[in-house]
One Martini backbone bead per residue (centre of mass of N, CA, C, O) as a GRO file, in nm:
protein
  127
    1MET     BB    1   0.297   7.345   0.156
    2THR     BB    2   0.082   7.514   0.357
    3ALA     BB    3   0.013   7.708   0.627
    4SER     BB    4  -0.296   7.602   0.668
    5ALA     BB    5  -0.213   7.322   0.678
    6PRO     BB    6  -0.232   7.058   0.863
    7LEU     BB    7  -0.050   6.857   1.051
    8MET     BB    8   0.018   6.513   1.003
    9MET     BB    9   0.043   6.227   1.219
   10GLU     BB   10   0.163   5.884   1.193
   11ILE     BB   11   0.146   5.613   1.405
   12VAL     BB   12   0.349   5.321   1.386
   13GLU     BB   13   0.319   5.011   1.495
   14ALA     BB   14   0.429   4.736   1.570
   15ALA     BB   15   0.376   4.439   1.543
   16PRO     BB   16   0.241   4.204   1.701
   17ARG     BB   17   0.330   3.987   1.922
   18ARG     BB   18   0.374   3.680   2.009
   19ARG     BB   19   0.220   3.491   2.221
   20ARG     BB   20   0.289   3.341   2.531
   21TRP     BB   21   0.197   3.026   2.679
   22SER     BB   22   0.171   2.875   2.947
   23GLN     BB   23   0.096   2.586   3.086
   24VAL     BB   24  -0.103   2.689   3.293
   25GLU     BB   25  -0.274   2.858   3.090
   26LYS     BB   26  -0.351   2.617   2.915
   27GLU     BB   27  -0.490   2.439   3.131
   28GLN     BB   28  -0.710   2.652   3.197
   29LEU     BB   29  -0.839   2.680   2.918
   30VAL     BB   30  -0.915   2.378   2.897
   31ALA     BB   31  -1.080   2.362   3.152
   32GLU     BB   32  -1.303   2.559   3.060
   33THR     BB   33  -1.397   2.378   2.809
   34CYS     BB   34  -1.510   2.133   3.011
   35GLU     BB   35  -1.733   2.285   3.095
   36PRO     BB   36  -2.056   2.303   3.110
   37GLY     BB   37  -2.181   2.488   2.831
   38VAL     BB   38  -1.876   2.534   2.708
   39SER     BB   39  -1.716   2.675   2.448
   40VAL     BB   40  -1.432   2.708   2.275
   41SER     BB   41  -1.502   2.977   2.122
   42LEU     BB   42  -1.584   3.140   2.377
   43VAL     BB   43  -1.307   3.111   2.531
   44ALA     BB   44  -1.149   3.237   2.314
   45ARG     BB   45  -1.278   3.516   2.283
   46ARG     BB   46  -1.246   3.602   2.594
   47ARG     BB   47  -0.911   3.542   2.577
   48GLY     BB   48  -0.761   3.580   2.291
   49VAL     BB   49  -0.780   3.301   2.122
   50ASP     BB   50  -0.741   3.088   1.904
   51PRO     BB   51  -0.938   2.824   1.833
   52SER     BB   52  -0.722   2.626   1.705
   53LEU     BB   53  -0.538   2.631   1.945
   54LEU     BB   54  -0.726   2.529   2.164
   55PHE     BB   55  -0.785   2.257   2.021
   56ARG     BB   56  -0.493   2.152   2.027
   57TRP     BB   57  -0.455   2.160   2.333
   58ARG     BB   58  -0.692   1.955   2.382
   59ARG     BB   59  -0.570   1.714   2.222
   60GLN     BB   60  -0.294   1.706   2.386
   61MET     BB   61  -0.443   1.667   2.686
   62LEU     BB   62  -0.697   1.465   2.636
   63THR     BB   63  -0.514   1.258   2.484
   64PRO     BB   64  -0.397   0.974   2.514
   65ALA     BB   65  -0.120   0.824   2.527
   66GLU     BB   66   0.061   0.602   2.358
   67PRO     BB   67   0.183   0.316   2.403
   68PRO     BB   68   0.453   0.156   2.391
   69PRO     BB   69   0.601  -0.074   2.231
   70LEU     BB   70   0.607  -0.423   2.223
   71PHE     BB   71   0.827  -0.694   2.274
   72ALA     BB   72   0.910  -1.001   2.199
   73PRO     BB   73   1.060  -1.263   2.292
   74VAL     BB   74   1.384  -1.408   2.212
   75GLU     BB   75   1.514  -1.719   2.084
   76VAL     BB   76   1.801  -1.879   1.995
   77ALA     BB   77   1.852  -2.124   1.812
   78ASP     BB   78   1.991  -2.361   1.664
   79ALA     BB   79   2.210  -2.321   1.380
   80THR     BB   80   2.126  -2.587   1.261
   81PRO     BB   81   2.011  -2.690   0.977
   82VAL     BB   82   1.741  -2.880   0.883
   83LEU     BB   83   1.750  -2.789   0.600
   84SER     BB   84   1.828  -2.762   0.292
   85LEU     BB   85   1.993  -2.472   0.118
   86THR     BB   86   1.948  -2.584  -0.165
   87PRO     BB   87   1.856  -2.506  -0.460
   88PRO     BB   88   1.638  -2.584  -0.669
   89ALA     BB   89   1.593  -2.700  -0.971
   90PRO     BB   90   1.481  -2.616  -1.245
   91SER     BB   91   1.233  -2.672  -1.426
   92GLY     BB   92   1.353  -2.942  -1.633
   93ALA     BB   93   1.635  -2.952  -1.519
   94GLY     BB   94   1.790  -3.255  -1.545
   95MET     BB   95   1.558  -3.435  -1.668
   96ILE     BB   96   1.396  -3.760  -1.673
   97GLU     BB   97   1.194  -3.929  -1.906
   98ILE     BB   98   0.997  -4.222  -1.851
   99GLU     BB   99   0.824  -4.455  -2.052
  100LEU     BB  100   0.573  -4.672  -1.978
  101ALA     BB  101   0.374  -4.882  -1.957
  102GLY     BB  102   0.046  -4.758  -2.013
  103GLY     BB  103   0.149  -4.432  -2.017
  104ARG     BB  104   0.351  -4.401  -1.810
  105ARG     BB  105   0.552  -4.168  -1.611
  106LEU     BB  106   0.903  -4.102  -1.529
  107ARG     BB  107   1.058  -3.870  -1.322
  108VAL     BB  108   1.411  -3.768  -1.306
  109GLY     BB  109   1.710  -3.707  -1.201
  110ARG     BB  110   2.036  -3.696  -1.307
  111ASP     BB  111   2.120  -3.815  -0.999
  112VAL     BB  112   2.030  -4.092  -1.003
  113ASP     BB  113   2.028  -4.401  -0.892
  114ALA     BB  114   2.046  -4.673  -1.089
  115GLU     BB  115   1.955  -4.893  -0.903
  116ALA     BB  116   1.704  -4.749  -0.790
  117LEU     BB  117   1.560  -4.724  -1.054
  118ARG     BB  118   1.537  -5.028  -1.140
  119ARG     BB  119   1.353  -5.100  -0.891
  120VAL     BB  120   1.118  -4.920  -0.962
  121VAL     BB  121   1.064  -5.005  -1.261
  122SER     BB  122   1.002  -5.305  -1.189
  123VAL     BB  123   0.754  -5.238  -1.002
  124LEU     BB  124   0.590  -5.077  -1.238
  125GLU     BB  125   0.594  -5.327  -1.461
  126ARG     BB  126   0.405  -5.476  -1.314
  127PRO     BB  127   0.080  -5.626  -1.337
   0.00000   0.00000   0.00000
């Protein structure tokens, strides 16, 4: 550096800190945007607020909160099962097919009562 050159010094400031808005300030800004003929962008420019932030505050303050879910009352009935809970046998498993006169077929489970089956077959074979 020569003696004739002026010395220059640059002062660098720290980055601006994030501004904190009180709830009252937020409410005032949102109220301004609700006045007739006023746009959100205009209020944001005047007050030095990012428009997206002001839109978010409007959405939070002007949108009604959803009501909590309601639950229906429930009563527990008698615990005795009405229907049998045994699973049905797979289709065709343990089934007996009996071909009757006239091309009719009778399908019964392997656990069928023999006497009851005889009565049914005798009724079906009558002309």
